[in-house]
mmCIF file of C-alpha atoms in Angstrom:
data_model
loop_
_atom_site.group_PDB
_atom_site.id
_atom_site.type_symbol
_atom_site.label_atom_id
_atom_site.label_comp_id
_atom_site.label_asym_id
_atom_site.label_seq_id
_atom_site.Cartn_x
_atom_site.Cartn_y
_atom_site.Cartn_z
ATOM 1 C CA MET U 1 9.429 -2.768 16.105
ATOM 2 C CA ASP U 2 9.046 -3.260 12.407
ATOM 3 C CA SER U 3 7.584 -6.290 10.801
ATOM 4 C CA GLU U 4 9.842 -9.200 10.353
ATOM 5 C CA ASN U 5 8.267 -10.784 7.423
ATOM 6 C CA GLY U 6 10.487 -8.809 4.842
ATOM 7 C CA PHE U 7 7.758 -6.534 3.674
ATOM 8 C CA TYR U 8 9.229 -3.693 5.470
ATOM 9 C CA SER U 9 12.860 -4.609 5.890
ATOM 10 C CA ASP U 10 15.125 -1.786 6.995
ATOM 11 C CA GLU U 11 17.538 -2.860 4.325
ATOM 12 C CA PHE U 12 17.158 -1.715 0.686
ATOM 13 C CA HIS U 13 16.168 -4.673 -1.397
ATOM 14 C CA LEU U 14 14.498 -4.076 -4.948
ATOM 15 C CA ASP U 15 13.796 -6.162 -7.816
ATOM 16 C CA SER U 16 16.129 -5.074 -10.778
ATOM 17 C CA LYS U 17 13.158 -4.085 -12.768
ATOM 18 C CA TRP U 18 12.602 -1.183 -10.451
ATOM 19 C CA LEU U 19 16.185 -0.053 -10.087
ATOM 20 C CA ILE U 20 16.725 3.448 -11.754
ATOM 21 C CA ASP U 21 19.801 4.249 -13.606
ATOM 22 C CA PRO U 22 20.616 7.805 -12.322
ATOM 23 C CA LYS U 23 22.198 8.565 -15.768
ATOM 24 C CA ASN U 24 18.770 8.542 -17.300
ATOM 25 C CA LEU U 25 17.237 10.929 -14.730
ATOM 26 C CA PHE U 26 16.856 14.693 -15.638
ATOM 27 C CA VAL U 27 15.993 16.931 -12.556
ATOM 28 C CA GLY U 28 13.904 19.939 -13.338
ATOM 29 C CA PRO U 29 12.081 22.440 -11.334
ATOM 30 C CA ARG U 30 11.095 21.820 -7.505
ATOM 31 C CA ILE U 31 7.311 21.218 -7.147
ATOM 32 C CA GLY U 32 7.046 20.033 -3.475
ATOM 33 C CA GLU U 33 8.818 19.905 -0.238
ATOM 34 C CA GLY U 34 8.334 18.135 3.158
ATOM 35 C CA GLY U 35 10.444 17.718 6.330
ATOM 36 C CA HIS U 36 12.383 14.844 4.939
ATOM 37 C CA ALA U 37 12.457 15.219 1.184
ATOM 38 C CA LYS U 38 11.989 17.511 -1.877
ATOM 39 C CA VAL U 39 10.024 16.646 -4.946
ATOM 40 C CA TYR U 40 11.149 17.728 -8.533
ATOM 41 C CA GLU U 41 9.478 17.599 -11.835
ATOM 42 C CA GLY U 42 11.869 15.760 -14.275
ATOM 43 C CA LYS U 43 12.298 13.239 -17.053
ATOM 44 C CA TYR U 44 13.239 9.520 -16.995
ATOM 45 C CA LYS U 45 13.810 7.987 -20.516
ATOM 46 C CA ASN U 46 11.743 10.843 -21.998
ATOM 47 C CA GLN U 47 8.883 10.116 -19.571
ATOM 48 C CA ASN U 48 7.659 13.037 -17.422
ATOM 49 C CA VAL U 49 8.096 11.916 -13.770
ATOM 50 C CA ALA U 50 8.137 13.158 -10.157
ATOM 51 C CA ILE U 51 11.600 12.776 -8.545
ATOM 52 C CA LYS U 52 11.512 12.686 -4.792
ATOM 53 C CA ILE U 53 14.912 13.237 -3.247
ATOM 54 C CA VAL U 54 15.209 12.165 0.416
ATOM 55 C CA HIS U 55 17.344 14.134 2.682
ATOM 56 C CA LYS U 56 20.136 11.987 4.134
ATOM 57 C CA GLY U 57 20.161 13.483 7.695
ATOM 58 C CA GLU U 58 22.959 14.809 9.781
ATOM 59 C CA THR U 59 23.485 12.343 12.749
ATOM 60 C CA GLU U 60 24.041 8.652 12.406
ATOM 61 C CA GLU U 61 20.703 8.030 14.116
ATOM 62 C CA GLU U 62 18.943 10.382 11.704
ATOM 63 C CA ILE U 63 20.677 8.907 8.650
ATOM 64 C CA ALA U 64 19.662 5.276 9.844
ATOM 65 C CA LYS U 65 16.031 6.387 10.442
ATOM 66 C CA ARG U 66 15.662 7.957 7.048
ATOM 67 C CA GLU U 67 17.316 5.011 5.241
ATOM 68 C CA SER U 68 14.825 2.790 6.848
ATOM 69 C CA ARG U 69 11.861 4.971 6.138
ATOM 70 C CA PHE U 70 13.108 5.110 2.445
ATOM 71 C CA ALA U 71 13.290 1.282 2.253
ATOM 72 C CA ARG U 72 9.895 0.759 3.620
ATOM 73 C CA GLU U 73 8.393 3.479 1.182
ATOM 74 C CA VAL U 74 10.060 1.756 -1.832
ATOM 75 C CA ALA U 75 8.934 -1.769 -0.576
ATOM 76 C CA MET U 76 5.368 -0.628 -0.475
ATOM 77 C CA LEU U 77 5.294 1.261 -3.631
ATOM 78 C CA SER U 78 6.884 -1.586 -5.665
ATOM 79 C CA ARG U 79 4.387 -4.224 -4.362
ATOM 80 C CA VAL U 80 1.136 -2.394 -4.198
ATOM 81 C CA GLN U 81 -0.643 -1.020 -7.327
ATOM 82 C CA HIS U 82 -4.092 0.736 -7.634
ATOM 83 C CA LYS U 83 -5.511 3.349 -9.874
ATOM 84 C CA ASN U 84 -5.771 5.695 -6.959
ATOM 85 C CA LEU U 85 -2.256 5.191 -5.744
ATOM 86 C CA VAL U 86 0.541 7.069 -7.485
ATOM 87 C CA LYS U 87 2.259 4.761 -9.933
ATOM 88 C CA PHE U 88 5.865 3.640 -9.053
ATOM 89 C CA ILE U 89 8.409 3.865 -11.746
ATOM 90 C CA GLY U 90 11.608 3.124 -9.691
ATOM 91 C CA ALA U 91 14.163 3.959 -7.178
ATOM 92 C CA CYS U 92 17.849 4.165 -6.450
ATOM 93 C CA LYS U 93 19.842 4.535 -3.119
ATOM 94 C CA GLU U 94 23.182 5.784 -4.458
ATOM 95 C CA PRO U 95 24.506 8.362 -4.666
ATOM 96 C CA VAL U 96 21.430 9.716 -2.999
ATOM 97 C CA MET U 97 17.985 8.141 -2.076
ATOM 98 C CA VAL U 98 15.531 8.771 -4.907
ATOM 99 C CA VAL U 99 12.088 7.582 -5.565
ATOM 100 C CA VAL U 100 10.595 8.062 -9.024
ATOM 101 C CA THR U 101 6.788 8.052 -9.689
ATOM 102 C CA GLU U 102 4.460 9.305 -12.307
ATOM 103 C CA LEU U 103 4.056 13.005 -12.553
ATOM 104 C CA LEU U 104 0.455 14.076 -11.638
ATOM 105 C CA ALA U 105 0.229 17.523 -13.192
ATOM 106 C CA GLY U 106 -2.996 18.645 -11.267
ATOM 107 C CA GLY U 107 -1.143 19.604 -8.131
ATOM 108 C CA SER U 108 -2.029 18.856 -4.569
ATOM 109 C CA LEU U 109 -5.643 18.682 -3.257
ATOM 110 C CA ARG U 110 -4.624 21.441 -0.729
ATOM 111 C CA LYS U 111 -3.542 23.936 -3.466
ATOM 112 C CA TYR U 112 -6.552 22.899 -5.640
ATOM 113 C CA LEU U 113 -8.969 23.750 -2.764
ATOM 114 C CA MET U 114 -7.116 26.971 -1.870
ATOM 115 C CA SER U 115 -7.368 28.216 -5.507
ATOM 116 C CA MET U 116 -11.150 27.862 -5.253
ATOM 117 C CA ARG U 117 -11.754 29.622 -2.033
ATOM 118 C CA PRO U 118 -14.155 30.918 -0.840
ATOM 119 C CA LYS U 119 -16.105 28.804 -3.365
ATOM 120 C CA CYS U 120 -16.804 25.132 -2.615
ATOM 121 C CA LEU U 121 -16.642 22.135 -4.800
ATOM 122 C CA ASP U 122 -19.883 20.716 -6.012
ATOM 123 C CA THR U 123 -20.966 18.141 -3.375
ATOM 124 C CA CYS U 124 -20.910 15.255 -5.838
ATOM 125 C CA VAL U 125 -17.457 16.231 -7.072
ATOM 126 C CA ALA U 126 -16.196 16.433 -3.592
ATOM 127 C CA VAL U 127 -17.775 13.046 -2.847
ATOM 128 C CA GLY U 128 -16.231 11.528 -5.910
ATOM 129 C CA PHE U 129 -12.785 12.685 -4.868
ATOM 130 C CA ALA U 130 -13.433 11.089 -1.382
ATOM 131 C CA LEU U 131 -14.397 7.957 -3.119
ATOM 132 C CA ASP U 132 -10.970 7.871 -4.954
ATOM 133 C CA ILE U 133 -9.374 8.356 -1.528
ATOM 134 C CA ALA U 134 -11.367 5.736 0.173
ATOM 135 C CA ARG U 135 -10.561 3.196 -2.637
ATOM 136 C CA ALA U 136 -6.915 3.945 -2.329
ATOM 137 C CA MET U 137 -7.119 3.290 1.396
ATOM 138 C CA GLU U 138 -9.155 0.245 0.945
ATOM 139 C CA CYS U 139 -6.410 -1.209 -1.181
ATOM 140 C CA LEU U 140 -3.756 -0.291 1.306
ATOM 141 C CA HIS U 141 -5.579 -1.825 4.264
ATOM 142 C CA SER U 142 -6.326 -4.932 2.263
ATOM 143 C CA HIS U 143 -2.523 -5.330 2.071
ATOM 144 C CA GLY U 144 -2.200 -4.675 5.966
ATOM 145 C CA ILE U 145 -0.763 -1.155 5.396
ATOM 146 C CA ILE U 146 -1.536 1.983 7.548
ATOM 147 C CA HIS U 147 -0.829 5.165 5.684
ATOM 148 C CA ARG U 148 -0.813 7.399 8.939
ATOM 149 C CA ASP U 149 -0.401 10.620 7.081
ATOM 150 C CA LEU U 150 -3.616 11.055 5.134
ATOM 151 C CA LYS U 151 -4.136 14.840 4.448
ATOM 152 C CA PRO U 152 -4.863 16.954 1.446
ATOM 153 C CA ASP U 153 -1.034 17.635 0.840
ATOM 154 C CA ASN U 154 -0.573 13.913 0.102
ATOM 155 C CA LEU U 155 -3.444 13.782 -2.277
ATOM 156 C CA ILE U 156 -2.606 14.704 -5.882
ATOM 157 C CA LEU U 157 -4.882 15.417 -8.854
ATOM 158 C CA THR U 158 -4.522 14.032 -12.375
ATOM 159 C CA ALA U 159 -3.934 16.609 -15.164
ATOM 160 C CA ASP U 160 -7.591 16.665 -16.069
ATOM 161 C CA LEU U 161 -8.451 17.516 -12.372
ATOM 162 C CA LYS U 162 -10.973 14.529 -12.266
ATOM 163 C CA THR U 163 -9.074 11.970 -10.371
ATOM 164 C CA VAL U 164 -7.274 11.960 -7.008
ATOM 165 C CA LYS U 165 -4.326 9.717 -6.160
ATOM 166 C CA LEU U 166 -2.532 9.120 -2.853
ATOM 167 C CA VAL U 167 1.044 9.689 -2.548
ATOM 168 C CA ASP U 168 3.847 9.850 -0.078
ATOM 169 C CA PHE U 169 4.172 6.484 1.795
ATOM 170 C CA GLY U 170 7.038 7.531 3.983
ATOM 171 C CA LEU U 171 5.086 7.006 7.131
ATOM 172 C CA ALA U 172 3.344 3.871 6.069
ATOM 173 C CA ARG U 173 3.579 0.795 8.199
ATOM 174 C CA GLU U 174 2.557 -2.720 8.061
ATOM 175 C CA GLU U 175 -0.024 -3.630 10.710
ATOM 176 C CA THR U 176 0.508 -6.601 12.716
ATOM 177 C CA VAL U 177 -1.311 -7.955 15.911
ATOM 178 C CA THR U 178 1.611 -7.303 18.118
ATOM 179 C CA GLU U 179 3.228 -4.290 16.715
ATOM 180 C CA MET U 180 3.457 -1.113 18.600
ATOM 181 C CA MET U 181 4.325 2.090 16.508
ATOM 182 C CA THR U 182 5.535 5.521 17.200
ATOM 183 C CA ALA U 183 2.870 8.006 18.224
ATOM 184 C CA GLU U 184 4.579 11.068 16.769
ATOM 185 C CA THR U 185 3.413 10.534 13.175
ATOM 186 C CA GLY U 186 1.419 12.283 10.644
ATOM 187 C CA THR U 187 0.318 15.815 10.730
ATOM 188 C CA TYR U 188 -1.402 16.889 13.918
ATOM 189 C CA ARG U 189 -4.640 18.519 12.476
ATOM 190 C CA TRP U 190 -5.558 15.298 10.688
ATOM 191 C CA MET U 191 -4.330 12.737 13.197
ATOM 192 C CA ALA U 192 -6.547 10.385 15.141
ATOM 193 C CA PRO U 193 -6.935 11.073 18.887
ATOM 194 C CA GLU U 194 -5.557 7.612 19.900
ATOM 195 C CA LEU U 195 -2.219 8.762 18.603
ATOM 196 C CA TYR U 196 -2.090 10.865 21.800
ATOM 197 C CA SER U 197 -2.022 10.103 25.521
ATOM 198 C CA THR U 198 -3.164 11.847 28.571
ATOM 199 C CA VAL U 199 0.491 11.893 29.351
ATOM 200 C CA THR U 200 2.794 13.460 26.894
ATOM 201 C CA LEU U 201 4.744 10.743 25.181
ATOM 202 C CA ARG U 202 8.459 11.162 24.842
ATOM 203 C CA GLN U 203 9.775 11.184 21.309
ATOM 204 C CA GLY U 204 10.189 7.491 20.035
ATOM 205 C CA GLU U 205 8.005 5.989 22.759
ATOM 206 C CA LYS U 206 5.524 3.336 21.403
ATOM 207 C CA LYS U 207 1.745 3.342 21.502
ATOM 208 C CA HIS U 208 -0.801 0.699 20.311
ATOM 209 C CA TYR U 209 -3.120 1.703 17.436
ATOM 210 C CA ASN U 210 -4.448 0.209 14.363
ATOM 211 C CA HIS U 211 -5.618 0.901 10.797
ATOM 212 C CA LYS U 212 -8.750 2.857 12.111
ATOM 213 C CA VAL U 213 -6.419 5.902 12.425
ATOM 214 C CA ASP U 214 -6.686 6.360 8.852
ATOM 215 C CA ALA U 215 -10.527 6.388 8.909
ATOM 216 C CA TYR U 216 -10.381 9.349 11.310
ATOM 217 C CA SER U 217 -8.047 11.243 8.975
ATOM 218 C CA PHE U 218 -10.289 10.496 6.037
ATOM 219 C CA ALA U 219 -13.234 11.997 7.835
ATOM 220 C CA ILE U 220 -11.277 15.362 8.449
ATOM 221 C CA VAL U 221 -10.160 15.324 4.700
ATOM 222 C CA LEU U 222 -13.836 14.698 3.690
ATOM 223 C CA TRP U 223 -15.096 17.404 5.845
ATOM 224 C CA GLU U 224 -12.441 19.709 4.129
ATOM 225 C CA LEU U 225 -13.587 18.704 0.772
ATOM 226 C CA LEU U 226 -17.245 19.381 1.588
ATOM 227 C CA HIS U 227 -16.647 22.844 3.228
ATOM 228 C CA ASN U 228 -13.321 24.037 1.548
ATOM 229 C CA ARG U 229 -12.175 25.337 4.849
ATOM 230 C CA VAL U 230 -9.219 24.331 7.129
ATOM 231 C CA PRO U 231 -10.572 22.059 9.857
ATOM 232 C CA PHE U 232 -10.368 23.341 13.408
ATOM 233 C CA GLU U 233 -10.187 26.830 12.165
ATOM 234 C CA GLY U 234 -8.681 29.350 14.578
ATOM 235 C CA MET U 235 -6.517 26.745 16.238
ATOM 236 C CA SER U 236 -2.812 25.844 15.779
ATOM 237 C CA ASN U 237 -2.062 22.277 14.811
ATOM 238 C CA LEU U 238 -1.345 21.260 18.437
ATOM 239 C CA GLN U 239 -4.409 23.001 19.754
ATOM 240 C CA ALA U 240 -6.420 21.063 17.273
ATOM 241 C CA ALA U 241 -4.868 17.826 18.275
ATOM 242 C CA TYR U 242 -5.499 18.519 21.881
ATOM 243 C CA ALA U 243 -9.104 19.450 21.290
ATOM 244 C CA ALA U 244 -9.769 16.346 19.436
ATOM 245 C CA ALA U 245 -8.024 14.002 21.732
ATOM 246 C CA PHE U 246 -8.943 15.327 25.251
ATOM 247 C CA LYS U 247 -12.183 17.367 24.586
ATOM 248 C CA ASN U 248 -13.534 15.197 21.806
ATOM 249 C CA VAL U 249 -14.002 18.286 19.714
ATOM 250 C CA ARG U 250 -14.843 17.711 16.016
ATOM 251 C CA PRO U 251 -15.707 19.972 13.060
ATOM 252 C CA SER U 252 -19.370 20.584 12.768
ATOM 253 C CA ALA U 253 -21.401 18.000 10.749
ATOM 254 C CA GLU U 254 -24.485 20.331 10.622
ATOM 255 C CA ASN U 255 -26.127 21.552 7.458
ATOM 256 C CA LEU U 256 -24.926 18.432 5.575
ATOM 257 C CA PRO U 257 -27.037 15.642 3.812
ATOM 258 C CA GLU U 258 -27.818 13.056 6.461
ATOM 259 C CA ASP U 259 -25.882 10.366 4.627
ATOM 260 C CA LEU U 260 -22.730 12.416 4.571
ATOM 261 C CA ALA U 261 -23.034 13.642 8.178
ATOM 262 C CA LEU U 262 -23.317 9.835 9.109
ATOM 263 C CA ILE U 263 -20.141 9.051 7.147
ATOM 264 C CA LEU U 264 -18.247 11.847 8.996
ATOM 265 C CA THR U 265 -19.590 11.079 12.471
ATOM 266 C CA SER U 266 -18.911 7.379 12.293
ATOM 267 C CA CYS U 267 -15.473 7.822 10.945
ATOM 268 C CA TRP U 268 -14.258 10.169 13.560
ATOM 269 C CA LYS U 269 -15.762 8.428 16.575
ATOM 270 C CA GLU U 270 -13.560 8.505 19.642
ATOM 271 C CA ASP U 271 -13.633 4.572 19.772
ATOM 272 C CA PRO U 272 -11.499 3.316 16.971
ATOM 273 C CA ASN U 273 -13.373 0.030 16.942
ATOM 274 C CA ALA U 274 -16.699 1.904 16.231
ATOM 275 C CA ARG U 275 -15.391 3.309 13.061
ATOM 276 C CA PRO U 276 -16.181 1.788 9.669
ATOM 277 C CA ASN U 277 -13.549 0.136 7.651
ATOM 278 C CA PHE U 278 -12.844 1.479 4.198
ATOM 279 C CA SER U 279 -14.939 -1.156 2.401
ATOM 280 C CA GLN U 280 -17.845 0.074 4.295
ATOM 281 C CA ILE U 281 -16.943 3.792 3.653
ATOM 282 C CA VAL U 282 -16.690 3.052 -0.205
ATOM 283 C CA GLN U 283 -20.145 1.451 -0.019
ATOM 284 C CA MET U 284 -21.686 4.542 1.914
ATOM 285 C CA LEU U 285 -19.998 6.873 -0.616
ATOM 286 C CA LEU U 286 -21.470 5.049 -3.497
ATOM 287 C CA HIS U 287 -24.814 4.949 -1.936
ATOM 288 C CA TYR U 288 -24.826 8.698 -1.585
ATOM 289 C CA LEU U 289 -23.689 9.148 -5.205
ATOM 290 C CA SER U 290 -26.535 6.845 -6.421
ATOM 291 C CA THR U 291 -29.205 8.766 -4.684
ATOM 292 C CA ALA U 292 -27.815 12.435 -5.078
ATOM 293 C CA ALA U 293 -28.987 14.749 -7.719
ATOM 294 C CA PRO U 294 -26.726 14.816 -10.824
ATOM 295 C CA ALA U 295 -23.688 17.112 -10.192
ATOM 296 C CA GLY U 296 -22.997 20.188 -12.296
ATOM 297 C CA PRO U 297 -19.739 20.776 -13.969
ATOM 298 C CA PRO U 298 -16.985 21.427 -11.258
ATOM 299 C CA ALA U 299 -15.347 24.774 -11.035
ATOM 300 C CA ILE U 300 -11.839 24.001 -12.370
ATOM 301 C CA PRO U 301 -9.070 26.623 -11.773
ATOM 302 C CA SER U 302 -6.107 26.877 -14.252
ATOM 303 C CA ARG U 303 -3.581 24.048 -13.901
ATOM 304 C CA LEU U 304 -1.232 24.498 -11.140
ATOM 305 C CA PHE U 305 1.746 22.813 -12.484
ATOM 306 C CA SER U 306 3.677 22.936 -15.759
ATOM 307 C CA SER U 307 2.380 21.393 -19.028
ATOM 308 C CA GLU U 308 3.049 17.888 -20.038
ATOM 309 C CA ASN U 309 5.467 19.193 -22.807
ATOM 310 C CA ARG U 310 7.401 21.422 -20.340
ATOM 311 C CA VAL U 311 10.746 22.315 -21.614
ATOM 312 C CA PHE U 312 13.304 22.910 -18.987
ATOM 313 C CA THR U 313 15.224 26.120 -18.976
ATOM 314 C CA PRO U 314 19.103 26.045 -18.740
ATOM 315 C CA ASP U 315 18.872 27.279 -15.077
ATOM 316 C CA SER U 316 16.800 24.306 -14.033
ATOM 317 C CA PRO U 317 18.426 22.904 -10.646
ATOM 318 C CA GLY U 318 19.730 19.767 -12.319
ATOM 319 C CA THR U 319 20.636 19.114 -15.878
ATOM 320 C CA SER U 320 21.562 15.438 -16.457
ATOM 321 C CA SER U 321 21.974 12.782 -13.885
ATOM 322 C CA LEU U 322 22.680 11.675 -10.277
ATOM 323 C CA MET U 323 26.264 10.590 -11.120
ATOM 324 C CA ALA U 324 28.627 10.972 -8.229
ATOM 325 C CA ILE U 325 31.597 13.253 -8.586
ATOM 326 C CA ARG U 326 34.977 11.454 -9.218
ATOM 327 C CA ASP U 327 37.246 11.374 -6.224
ATOM 328 C CA ASP U 328 40.184 12.538 -8.342
ATOM 329 C CA GLU U 329 38.609 15.853 -9.220
ATOM 330 C CA THR U 330 39.989 18.968 -7.453
ATOM 331 C CA PRO U 331 37.644 21.125 -5.645
ATOM 332 C CA LYS U 332 37.801 23.684 -8.466
ATOM 333 C CA ALA U 333 36.868 21.076 -10.961
ATOM 334 C CA LYS U 334 33.985 19.985 -8.759
ATOM 335 C CA LEU U 335 32.733 23.457 -8.606
ATOM 336 C CA GLU U 336 32.935 23.729 -12.315
ATOM 337 C CA ASN U 337 31.152 20.480 -13.071
ATOM 338 C CA LYS U 338 28.410 20.970 -10.590
ATOM 339 C CA SER U 339 26.223 22.525 -13.264
ATOM 340 C CA LYS U 340 26.606 19.477 -15.493
ATOM 341 C CA GLY U 341 24.884 16.998 -13.143
ATOM 342 C CA PHE U 342 22.619 16.176 -10.291
ATOM 343 C CA PHE U 343 24.934 17.330 -7.555
ATOM 344 C CA PHE U 344 24.352 20.984 -8.717
ATOM 345 C CA CYS U 345 20.748 20.463 -7.740
ATOM 346 C CA PHE U 346 21.660 18.539 -4.555
ATOM 347 C CA ASN U 347 24.048 21.178 -3.288
ATOM 348 C CA GLN U 348 21.600 24.096 -4.075
ATOM 349 C CA CYS U 349 18.749 22.274 -2.271
ATOM 350 C CA TYR U 350 20.364 21.056 1.054
#
């Protein structure tokens, strides 16, 4: 069950300073999509922002689950700030669930790495990115928060391609001593083995685990940063998860500097209690960087997203706000007015 201390209340409670007036939101081109939400580039009071619009769901159970997840994400974003966590700007729940954050123009780490293949990042650059990630996770864990979905898609680069920030806290949970959490979380290829059982868990069944699941996911991301290859190549997501959980299979740590191989192998150990915490991981990464040869300039591909001064075209999905359609409008009037507000975007996207 969720924590009862109010940090992750299932109800949406937000300080007024974080409440977004939908009249001031301009929804532009879509820049990302997940199973439960879509992300758009946009503007809020002339500030370039990322606008995450959460799917409401179809069934009552689905609606309740997504509203709860939305409330938890907003609660976390509004209370925890760090230079390697995406900056929270605000949120609103009506007429739809919206989370507004800073716009990180560098694109996702996944797209950045793909744009470089088959080349790899300079090792020190890769470790520098890993240090950003580890510091973000250290901050979350210091607040008792488990991210549970650490992967390259949820790591976004700043416009200068020099800094990585962690985004998407929809699966984040507060860790408590007695808490049991759903096992079916995160993305299989990066998930820790303890999220599985020798007996297939039914959907919604609970399983014990702790913050060390994030250390395992970090190791897989670090391996990917160093090799610029998909971990567990040749396997489906489920095959990769099965191999990691039941056969103790890991990506190869050979042909790496000893210090980096040690970080990988310690973070992805089968026994969660044997894995280091993120304070220790940060120190190990800093030690490597202090002893490594100076890094050359990174190979930087062209920017993956629009420029900071992007001017939205008239056919952008949304043109003004998230204002609800008046009840007294006829269906024809509603249709004609769709292009004047956010619901044009909403209807086109769902």
